[in-house]
Short mmCIF file of C-alpha atoms and ligand atoms in Angstrom, two decimals:
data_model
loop_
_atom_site.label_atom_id
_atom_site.label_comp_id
_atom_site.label_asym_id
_atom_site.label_seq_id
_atom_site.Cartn_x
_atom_site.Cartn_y
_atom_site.Cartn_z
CA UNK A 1 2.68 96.68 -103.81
CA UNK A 2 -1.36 96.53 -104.09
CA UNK A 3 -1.60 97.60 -100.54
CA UNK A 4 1.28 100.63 -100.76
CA UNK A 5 -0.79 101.84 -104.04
CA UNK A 6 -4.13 101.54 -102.46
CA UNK A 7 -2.91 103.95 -99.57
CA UNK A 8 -1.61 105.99 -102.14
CA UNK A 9 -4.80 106.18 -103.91
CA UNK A 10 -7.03 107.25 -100.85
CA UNK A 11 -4.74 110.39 -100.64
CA UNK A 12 -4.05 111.55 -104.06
CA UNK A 13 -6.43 109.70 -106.55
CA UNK A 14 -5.24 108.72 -110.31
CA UNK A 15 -5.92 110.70 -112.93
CA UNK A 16 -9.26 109.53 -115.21
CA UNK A 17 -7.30 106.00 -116.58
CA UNK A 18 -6.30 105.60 -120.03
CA UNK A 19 -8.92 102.87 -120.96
CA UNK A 20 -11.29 105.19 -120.10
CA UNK A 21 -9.90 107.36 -122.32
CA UNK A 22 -9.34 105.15 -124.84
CA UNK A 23 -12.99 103.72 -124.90
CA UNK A 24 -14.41 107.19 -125.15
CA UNK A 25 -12.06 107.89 -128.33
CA UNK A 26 -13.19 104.87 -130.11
CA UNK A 27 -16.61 104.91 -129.52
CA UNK A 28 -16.73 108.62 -131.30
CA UNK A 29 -14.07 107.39 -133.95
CA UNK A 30 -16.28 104.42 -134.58
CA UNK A 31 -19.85 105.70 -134.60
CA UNK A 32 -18.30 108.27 -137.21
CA UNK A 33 -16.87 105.33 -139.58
CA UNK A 34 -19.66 103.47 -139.51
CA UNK A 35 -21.89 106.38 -140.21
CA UNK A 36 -19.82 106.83 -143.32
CA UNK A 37 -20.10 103.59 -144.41
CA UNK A 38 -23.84 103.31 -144.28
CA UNK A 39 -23.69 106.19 -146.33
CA UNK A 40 -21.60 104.79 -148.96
CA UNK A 41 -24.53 101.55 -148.75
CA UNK A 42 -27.86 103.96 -149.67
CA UNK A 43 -26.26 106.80 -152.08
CA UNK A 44 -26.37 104.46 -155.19
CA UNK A 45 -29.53 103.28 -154.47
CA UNK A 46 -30.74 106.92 -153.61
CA UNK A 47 -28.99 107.88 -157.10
CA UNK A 48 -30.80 105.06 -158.69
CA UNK A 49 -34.33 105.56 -157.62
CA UNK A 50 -33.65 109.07 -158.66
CA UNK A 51 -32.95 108.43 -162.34
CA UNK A 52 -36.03 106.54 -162.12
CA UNK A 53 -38.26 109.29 -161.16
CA UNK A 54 -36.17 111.73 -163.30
CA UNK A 55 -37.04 109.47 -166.45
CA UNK A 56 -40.83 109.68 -165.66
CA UNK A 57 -41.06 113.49 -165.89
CA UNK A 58 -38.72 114.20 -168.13
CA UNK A 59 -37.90 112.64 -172.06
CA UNK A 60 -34.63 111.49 -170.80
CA UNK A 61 -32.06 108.13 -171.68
CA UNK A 62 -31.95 106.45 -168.69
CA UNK A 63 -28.05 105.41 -169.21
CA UNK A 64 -27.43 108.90 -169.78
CA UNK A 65 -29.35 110.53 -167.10
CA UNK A 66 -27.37 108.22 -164.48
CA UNK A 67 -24.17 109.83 -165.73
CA UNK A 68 -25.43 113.60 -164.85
CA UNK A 69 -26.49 113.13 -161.19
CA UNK A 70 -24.65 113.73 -158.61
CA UNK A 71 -25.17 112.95 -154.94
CA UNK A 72 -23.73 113.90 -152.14
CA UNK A 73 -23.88 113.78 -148.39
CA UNK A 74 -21.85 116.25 -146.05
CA UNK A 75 -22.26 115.74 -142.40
CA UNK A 76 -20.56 118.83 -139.93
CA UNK A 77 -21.77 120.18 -136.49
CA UNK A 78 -24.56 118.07 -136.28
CA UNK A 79 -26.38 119.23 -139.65
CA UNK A 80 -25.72 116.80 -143.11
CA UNK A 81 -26.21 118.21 -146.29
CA UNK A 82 -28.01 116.61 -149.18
CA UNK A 83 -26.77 117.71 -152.09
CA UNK A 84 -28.18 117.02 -155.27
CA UNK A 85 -26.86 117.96 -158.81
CA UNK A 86 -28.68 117.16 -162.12
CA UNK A 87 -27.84 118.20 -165.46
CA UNK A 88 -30.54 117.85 -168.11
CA UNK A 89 -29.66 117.73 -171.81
CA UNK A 90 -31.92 120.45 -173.56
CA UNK A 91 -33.80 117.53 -175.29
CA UNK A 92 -35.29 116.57 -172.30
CA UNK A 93 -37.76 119.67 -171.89
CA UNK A 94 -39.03 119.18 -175.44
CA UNK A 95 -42.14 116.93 -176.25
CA UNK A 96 -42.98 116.64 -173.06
CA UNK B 1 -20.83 64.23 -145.55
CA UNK B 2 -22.04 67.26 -144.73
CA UNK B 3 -21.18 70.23 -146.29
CA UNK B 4 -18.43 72.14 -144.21
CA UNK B 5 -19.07 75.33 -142.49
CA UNK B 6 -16.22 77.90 -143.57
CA UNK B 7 -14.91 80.29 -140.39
CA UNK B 8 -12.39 82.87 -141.30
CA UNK B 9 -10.01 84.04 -138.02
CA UNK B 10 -9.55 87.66 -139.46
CA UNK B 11 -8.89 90.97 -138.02
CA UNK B 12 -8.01 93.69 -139.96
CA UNK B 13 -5.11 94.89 -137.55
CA UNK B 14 -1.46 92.60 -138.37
CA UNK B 15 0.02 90.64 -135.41
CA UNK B 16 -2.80 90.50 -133.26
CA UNK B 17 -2.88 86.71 -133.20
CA UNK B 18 -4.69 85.54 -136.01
CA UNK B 19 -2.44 82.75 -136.82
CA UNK B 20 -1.91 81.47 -133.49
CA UNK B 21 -5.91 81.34 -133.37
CA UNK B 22 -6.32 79.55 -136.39
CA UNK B 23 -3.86 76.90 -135.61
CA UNK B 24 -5.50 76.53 -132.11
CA UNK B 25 -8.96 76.35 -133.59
CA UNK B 26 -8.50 73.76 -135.97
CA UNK B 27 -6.80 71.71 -133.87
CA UNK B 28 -9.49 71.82 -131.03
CA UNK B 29 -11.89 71.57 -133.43
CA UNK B 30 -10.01 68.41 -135.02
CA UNK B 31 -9.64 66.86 -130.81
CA UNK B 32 -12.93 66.85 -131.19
CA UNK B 33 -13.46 64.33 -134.15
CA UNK B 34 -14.73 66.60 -136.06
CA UNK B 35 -12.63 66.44 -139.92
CA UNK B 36 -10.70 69.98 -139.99
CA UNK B 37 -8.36 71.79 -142.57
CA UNK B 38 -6.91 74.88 -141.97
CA UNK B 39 -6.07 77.02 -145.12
CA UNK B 40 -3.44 79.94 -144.62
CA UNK B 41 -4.28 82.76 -146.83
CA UNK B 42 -1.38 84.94 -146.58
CA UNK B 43 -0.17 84.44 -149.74
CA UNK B 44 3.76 85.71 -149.45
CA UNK B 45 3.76 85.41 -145.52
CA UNK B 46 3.04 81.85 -144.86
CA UNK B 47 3.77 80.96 -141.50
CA UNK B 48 1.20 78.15 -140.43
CA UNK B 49 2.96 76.05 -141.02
CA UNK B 50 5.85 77.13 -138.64
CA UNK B 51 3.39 77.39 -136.17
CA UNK B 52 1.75 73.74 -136.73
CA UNK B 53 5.14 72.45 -137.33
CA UNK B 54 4.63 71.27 -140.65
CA UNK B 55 7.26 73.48 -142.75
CA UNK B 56 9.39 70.84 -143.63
CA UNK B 57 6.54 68.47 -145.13
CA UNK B 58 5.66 71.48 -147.86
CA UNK B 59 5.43 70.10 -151.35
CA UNK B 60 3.00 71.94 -152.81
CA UNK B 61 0.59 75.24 -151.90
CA UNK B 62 -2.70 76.78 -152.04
CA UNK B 63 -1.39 78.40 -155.46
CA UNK B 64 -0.47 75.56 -156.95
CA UNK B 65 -3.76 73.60 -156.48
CA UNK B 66 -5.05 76.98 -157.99
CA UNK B 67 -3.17 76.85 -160.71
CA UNK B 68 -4.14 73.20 -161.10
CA UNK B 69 -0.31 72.63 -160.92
CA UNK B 70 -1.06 70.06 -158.12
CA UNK B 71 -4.14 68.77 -156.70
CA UNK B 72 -5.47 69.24 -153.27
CA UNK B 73 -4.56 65.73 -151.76
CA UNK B 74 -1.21 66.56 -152.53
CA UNK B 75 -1.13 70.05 -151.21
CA UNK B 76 -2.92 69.23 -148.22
CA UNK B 77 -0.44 67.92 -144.79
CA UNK B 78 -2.25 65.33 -142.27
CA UNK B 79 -1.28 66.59 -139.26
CA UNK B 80 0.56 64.40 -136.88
CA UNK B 81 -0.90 65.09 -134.09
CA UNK B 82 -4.54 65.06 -134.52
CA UNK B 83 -5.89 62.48 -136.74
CA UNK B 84 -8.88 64.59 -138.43
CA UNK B 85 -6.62 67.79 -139.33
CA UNK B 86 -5.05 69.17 -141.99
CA UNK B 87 -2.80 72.03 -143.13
CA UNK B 88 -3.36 74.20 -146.75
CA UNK B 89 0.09 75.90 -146.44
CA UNK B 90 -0.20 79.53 -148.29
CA UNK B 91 2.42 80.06 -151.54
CA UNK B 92 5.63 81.79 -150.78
CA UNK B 93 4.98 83.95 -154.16
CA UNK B 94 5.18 87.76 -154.31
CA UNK B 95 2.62 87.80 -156.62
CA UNK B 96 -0.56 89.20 -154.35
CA UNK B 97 -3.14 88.06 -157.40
CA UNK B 98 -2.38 84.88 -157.00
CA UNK B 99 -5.90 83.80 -155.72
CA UNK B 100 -8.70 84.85 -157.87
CA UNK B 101 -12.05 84.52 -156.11
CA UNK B 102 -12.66 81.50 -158.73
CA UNK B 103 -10.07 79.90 -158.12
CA UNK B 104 -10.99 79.95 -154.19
CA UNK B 105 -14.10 78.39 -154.98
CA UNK B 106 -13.22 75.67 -157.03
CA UNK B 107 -10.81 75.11 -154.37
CA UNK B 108 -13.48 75.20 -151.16
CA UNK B 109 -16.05 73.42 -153.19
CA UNK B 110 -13.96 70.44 -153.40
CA UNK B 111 -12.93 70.66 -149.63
CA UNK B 112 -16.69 70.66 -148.55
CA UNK B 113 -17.52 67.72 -149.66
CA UNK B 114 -14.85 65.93 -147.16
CA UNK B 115 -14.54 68.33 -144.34
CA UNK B 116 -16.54 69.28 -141.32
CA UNK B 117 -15.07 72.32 -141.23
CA UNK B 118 -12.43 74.70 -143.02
CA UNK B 119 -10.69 76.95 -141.13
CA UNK B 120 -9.30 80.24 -143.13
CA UNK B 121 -6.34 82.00 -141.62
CA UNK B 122 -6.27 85.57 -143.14
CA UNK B 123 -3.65 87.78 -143.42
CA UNK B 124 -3.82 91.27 -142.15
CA UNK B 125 -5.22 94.53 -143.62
CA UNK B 126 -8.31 95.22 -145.45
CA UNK B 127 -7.68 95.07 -148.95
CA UNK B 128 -7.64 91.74 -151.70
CA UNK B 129 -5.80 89.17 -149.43
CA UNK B 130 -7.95 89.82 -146.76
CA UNK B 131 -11.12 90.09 -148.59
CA UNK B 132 -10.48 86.49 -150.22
CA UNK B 133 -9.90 84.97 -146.66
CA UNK B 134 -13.20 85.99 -145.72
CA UNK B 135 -15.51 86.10 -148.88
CA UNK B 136 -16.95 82.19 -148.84
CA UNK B 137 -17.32 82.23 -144.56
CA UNK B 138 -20.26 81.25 -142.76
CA UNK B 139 -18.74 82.31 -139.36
CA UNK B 140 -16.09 85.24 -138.91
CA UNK B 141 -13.86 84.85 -135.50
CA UNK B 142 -13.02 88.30 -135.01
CA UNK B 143 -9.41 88.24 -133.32
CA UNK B 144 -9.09 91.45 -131.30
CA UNK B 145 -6.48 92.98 -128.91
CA UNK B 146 -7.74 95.17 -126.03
CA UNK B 147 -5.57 98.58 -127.95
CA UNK B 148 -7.75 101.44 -129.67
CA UNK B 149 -5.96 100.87 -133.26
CA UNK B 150 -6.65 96.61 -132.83
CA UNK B 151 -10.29 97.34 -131.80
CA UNK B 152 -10.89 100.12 -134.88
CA UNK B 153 -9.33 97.57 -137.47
CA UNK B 154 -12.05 95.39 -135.99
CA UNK B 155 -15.17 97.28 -136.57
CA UNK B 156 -13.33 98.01 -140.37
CA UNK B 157 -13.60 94.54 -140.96
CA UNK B 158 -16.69 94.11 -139.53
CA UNK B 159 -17.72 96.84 -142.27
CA UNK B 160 -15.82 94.59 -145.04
CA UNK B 161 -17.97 91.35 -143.81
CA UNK B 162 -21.41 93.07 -143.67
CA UNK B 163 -20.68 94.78 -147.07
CA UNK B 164 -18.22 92.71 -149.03
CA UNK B 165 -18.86 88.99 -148.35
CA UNK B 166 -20.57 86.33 -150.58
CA UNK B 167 -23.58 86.53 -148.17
CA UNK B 168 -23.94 89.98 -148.51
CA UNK B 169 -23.22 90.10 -151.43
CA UNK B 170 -25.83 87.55 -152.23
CA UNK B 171 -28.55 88.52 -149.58
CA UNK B 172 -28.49 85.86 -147.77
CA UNK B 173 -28.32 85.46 -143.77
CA UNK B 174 -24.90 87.76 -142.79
CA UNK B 175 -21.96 86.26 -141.50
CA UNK B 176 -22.36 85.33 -137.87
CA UNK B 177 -19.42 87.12 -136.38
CA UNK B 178 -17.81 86.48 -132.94
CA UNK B 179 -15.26 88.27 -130.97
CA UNK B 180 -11.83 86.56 -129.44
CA UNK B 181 -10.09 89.09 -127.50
CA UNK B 182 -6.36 87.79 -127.18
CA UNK B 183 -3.85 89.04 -125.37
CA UNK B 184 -5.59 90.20 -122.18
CA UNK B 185 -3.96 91.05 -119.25
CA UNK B 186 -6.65 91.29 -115.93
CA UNK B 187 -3.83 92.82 -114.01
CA UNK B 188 -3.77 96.10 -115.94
CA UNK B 189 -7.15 96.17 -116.59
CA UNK B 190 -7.28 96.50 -113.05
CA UNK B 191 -5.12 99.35 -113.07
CA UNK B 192 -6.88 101.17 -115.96
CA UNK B 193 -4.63 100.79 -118.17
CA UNK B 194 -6.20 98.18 -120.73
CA UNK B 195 -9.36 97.94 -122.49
CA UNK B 196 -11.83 95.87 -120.07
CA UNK B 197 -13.67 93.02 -122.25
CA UNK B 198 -17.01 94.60 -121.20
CA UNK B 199 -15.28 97.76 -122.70
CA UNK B 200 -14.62 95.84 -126.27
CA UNK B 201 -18.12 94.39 -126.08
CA UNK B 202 -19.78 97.30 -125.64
CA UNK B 203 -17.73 98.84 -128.61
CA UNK B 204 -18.01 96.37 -130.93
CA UNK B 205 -21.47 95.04 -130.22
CA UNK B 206 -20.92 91.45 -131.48
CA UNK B 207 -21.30 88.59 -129.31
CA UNK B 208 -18.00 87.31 -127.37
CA UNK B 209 -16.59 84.00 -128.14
CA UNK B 210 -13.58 84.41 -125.80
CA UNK B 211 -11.51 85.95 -123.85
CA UNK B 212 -7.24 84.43 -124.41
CA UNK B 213 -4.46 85.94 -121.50
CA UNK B 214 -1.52 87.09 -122.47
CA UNK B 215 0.05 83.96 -121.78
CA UNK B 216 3.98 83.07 -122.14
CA UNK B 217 3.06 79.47 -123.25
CA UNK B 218 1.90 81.01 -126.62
CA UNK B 219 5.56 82.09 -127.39
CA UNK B 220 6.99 78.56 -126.21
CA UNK B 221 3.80 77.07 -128.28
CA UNK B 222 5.10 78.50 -131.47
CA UNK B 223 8.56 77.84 -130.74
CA UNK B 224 7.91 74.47 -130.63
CA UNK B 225 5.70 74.58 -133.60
CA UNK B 226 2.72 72.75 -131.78
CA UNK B 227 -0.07 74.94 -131.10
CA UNK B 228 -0.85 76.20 -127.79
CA UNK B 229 -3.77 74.44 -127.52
CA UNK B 230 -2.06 71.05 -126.96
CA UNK B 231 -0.47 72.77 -123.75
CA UNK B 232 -3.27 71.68 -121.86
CA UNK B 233 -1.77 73.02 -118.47
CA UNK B 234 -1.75 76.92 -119.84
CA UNK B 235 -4.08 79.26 -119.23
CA UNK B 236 -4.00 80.17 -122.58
CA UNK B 237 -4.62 76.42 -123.69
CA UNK B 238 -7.41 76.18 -121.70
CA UNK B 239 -9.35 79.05 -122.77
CA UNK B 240 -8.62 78.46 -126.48
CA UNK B 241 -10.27 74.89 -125.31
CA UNK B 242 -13.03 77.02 -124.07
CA UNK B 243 -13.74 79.06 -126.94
CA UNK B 244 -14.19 75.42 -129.33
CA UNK B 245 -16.12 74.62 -126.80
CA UNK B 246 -18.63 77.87 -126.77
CA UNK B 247 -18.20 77.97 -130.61
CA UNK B 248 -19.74 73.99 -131.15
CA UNK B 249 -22.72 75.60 -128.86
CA UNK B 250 -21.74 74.80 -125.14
CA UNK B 251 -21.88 76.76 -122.13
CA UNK B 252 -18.78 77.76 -120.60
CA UNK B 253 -17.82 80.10 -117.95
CA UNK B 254 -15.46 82.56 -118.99
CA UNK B 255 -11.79 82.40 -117.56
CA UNK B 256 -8.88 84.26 -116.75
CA UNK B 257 -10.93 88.06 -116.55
CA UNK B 258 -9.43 88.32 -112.59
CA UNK B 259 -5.77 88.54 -111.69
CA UNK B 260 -5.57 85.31 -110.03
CA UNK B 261 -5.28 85.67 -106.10
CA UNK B 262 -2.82 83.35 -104.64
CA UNK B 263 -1.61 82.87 -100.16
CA UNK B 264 2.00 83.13 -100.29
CA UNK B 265 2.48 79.62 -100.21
CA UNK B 266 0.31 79.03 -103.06
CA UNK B 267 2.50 81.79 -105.30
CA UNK B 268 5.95 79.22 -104.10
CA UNK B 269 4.46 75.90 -104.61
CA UNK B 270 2.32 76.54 -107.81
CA UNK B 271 3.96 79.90 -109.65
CA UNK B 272 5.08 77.66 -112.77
CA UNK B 273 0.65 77.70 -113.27
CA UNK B 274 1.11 81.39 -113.35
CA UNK B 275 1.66 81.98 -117.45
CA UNK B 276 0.45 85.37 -117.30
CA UNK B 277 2.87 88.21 -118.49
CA UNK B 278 2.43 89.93 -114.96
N1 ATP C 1 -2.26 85.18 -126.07
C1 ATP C 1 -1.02 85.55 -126.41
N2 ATP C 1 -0.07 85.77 -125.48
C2 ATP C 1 1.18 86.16 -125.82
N3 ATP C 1 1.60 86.31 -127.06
C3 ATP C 1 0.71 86.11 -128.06
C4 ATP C 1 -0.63 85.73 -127.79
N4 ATP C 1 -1.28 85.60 -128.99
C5 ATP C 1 -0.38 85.90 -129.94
N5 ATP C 1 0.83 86.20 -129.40
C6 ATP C 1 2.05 86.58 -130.11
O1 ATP C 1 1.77 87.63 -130.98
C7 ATP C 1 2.53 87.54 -132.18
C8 ATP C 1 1.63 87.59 -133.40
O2 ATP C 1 0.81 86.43 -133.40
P1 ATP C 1 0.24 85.82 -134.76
O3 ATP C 1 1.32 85.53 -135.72
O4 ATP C 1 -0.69 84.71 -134.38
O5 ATP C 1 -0.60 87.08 -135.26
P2 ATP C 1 -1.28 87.30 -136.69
O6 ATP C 1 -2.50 88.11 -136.42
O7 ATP C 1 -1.45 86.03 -137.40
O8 ATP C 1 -0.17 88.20 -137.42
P3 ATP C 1 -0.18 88.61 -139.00
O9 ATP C 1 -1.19 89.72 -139.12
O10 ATP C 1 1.21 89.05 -139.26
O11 ATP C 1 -0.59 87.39 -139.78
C9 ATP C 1 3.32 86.25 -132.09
O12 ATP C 1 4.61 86.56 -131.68
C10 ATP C 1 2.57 85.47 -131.02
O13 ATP C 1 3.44 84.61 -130.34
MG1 MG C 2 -0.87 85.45 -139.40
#
């Protein structure tokens, strides 16, 4: 049948294959997921050394400060988004 | 002796061919001389020992030796086939906490000390079960069908080994993972229909152990509960035999990538060689 499908190939070639397909689908699906999880690896330790330099300019508990900051990372078209939310008890700008 | 190096066949993706691996493995491993047990992890599933053909010899489990209801000599089955091997049949319980990671160790500590190497056959997924068969390992065997959902359940649990593990857990050297494509058929790679192993290679980006064919002698393997391995005439024997081989650091060829090409007379004298699904 190799021979009878080669002839037919000449004249009217396949489509792109599937596997190509396929490979292109998981290499995007992939690179995404493992982007993600990288992610998930640094943001505590971003959070962390955060506190840390929080605690240094401000009077703040260090257990408590790691409780109001918020991290996130938002990745679309291309552009991520750091986004960083800290809420200071009212303490923390006094005696300083 | 030396302490035992731990490999866990894993996979992420269910029915891929984990268990057919593992028993392969060990026993290859065992042919070898070198002293093997091979633990089955899926607690609730077991089926090793169908496919080692040791399911009547079952007195006690992996849970029980846990549970320090039994001890290991007891649980553990010599195989009868290769004199350095032996089975660690999972428990039939439906309880899925049955292993705690402590109760792993305890476990694997005591093997170490008498085996050259310990074998972990884990069950599918991503979650607990799976995450136990692979915390303690040294070496992961990543077991990987040429499909797009078998190769993404891959890279997820190469995710779980580089993040969960002891080793990373503990900083120490990573797991050395290794990729065993099963199931490959050359014909319809040919035709574009199937994953090329160059294609899974470059995907994955972890070094290839081995490449298994889709082979018909796997089926009559587990029906016979002896693994395929001891079919030394099929192809997929032979490249399981390979893959030991690579795996205890020699250099093999790899087989079985081309559709064979076989004269006429060839394909009437010699088509019971032909295993191959196509
Ligand atoms: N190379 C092969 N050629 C043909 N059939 C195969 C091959 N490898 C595995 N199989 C078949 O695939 C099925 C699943 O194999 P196996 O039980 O080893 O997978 P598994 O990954 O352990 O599954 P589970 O995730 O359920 O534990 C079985 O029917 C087995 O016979
Ligand atoms: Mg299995």
């Amino acid at each position: 049948m190799s021979f009878l499908r080669s002839i037919k190939d000449r004249f009217c070639p396949p489509a792109r294959s599937t596997a190509t397909t396929a490979k292109e689908r998981l290499q995007i699906v992939i690179s995404n997921e493992r982007l993600k999880r990288d992610q998930i690896d640094f943001l505590p330790n971003l959070q962390m050394d955060l506190v840390n330099v929080i605690a240094k300019y401000f009077n703040v508990d260090l257990d408590q400060i790691k409780e109001q900051i918020k991290v996130d990372l938002e990745s679309n078209n291309g552009q991520s988004v750091l986004e960083l939310n800290i809420t200071l008890p009212d303490a923390s700008l006094d005696e300083l | 002796m030396a302490d035992a190096e731990i490999v866990v066949i894993t996979s992420g993706k269910g029915g891929v061919g984990k268990t057919t691996t593992s028993a392969a493995f060990a026993t290859g491993l065992a042919m070898r001389g070198l002293k093997t047990v091979v633990i089955d992890f899926d607690v609730g599933l077991r089926n090793l020992d169908l496919i080692m053909g040791c399911e009547r010899r079952v007195v006690y489990d992996f849970v029980n030796v846990i549970n320090e209801e039994a001890n290991i000599h007891q649980a553990m089955i010599k195989d009868k086939r290769a004199d350095n091997l032996y089975i660690l049949p999972a428990s039939q319980t439906r309880d899925k906490d049955a292993l705690s990671k402590e109760g792993v160790e305890r476990v694997i500590n005591q093997l170490k000390e008498e085996f050259d190497y310990i074998v972990c056959d884990s069950p599918a997924g991503i979650e607990t079960g799976a995450q136990m068969a692979l915390y303690f390992a040294d070496k992961a065997i990543i077991v990987t069908n040429p499909e797009v959902s078998s190769v993404r359940d891959s890279d997820r649990i190469l995710g779980i080994l580089s993040s969960k593990s002891k080793r990373a857990e503990e900083n120490l050297e990573p797991v050395k993972e290794m990729l065993l494509l099963t199931r490959y058929e050359p014909y319809r790679v040919e035709r574009g229909d199937m994953l090329s192993v160059q294609d899974v290679e470059e995907i994955l980006s972890i070094p290839l152990l081995g490449v298994i064919p889709e082979s018909k002698a796997v089926l009559r393997a587990s029906n016979a509960g002896s693994p395929v391995i001891l079919d030394e005439q099929s192809d997929a024997g032979q490249a399981y035999h390979d893959a030991v081989s690579r795996f205890l650091g020699e250099d093999k060829p790899h087989r079985f990538l081309e559709i064979e090409k076989k004269g006429i007379l060839q394909r009437l004298f010699k088509s019971k060689e032909r295993e191959g699904a196509y």
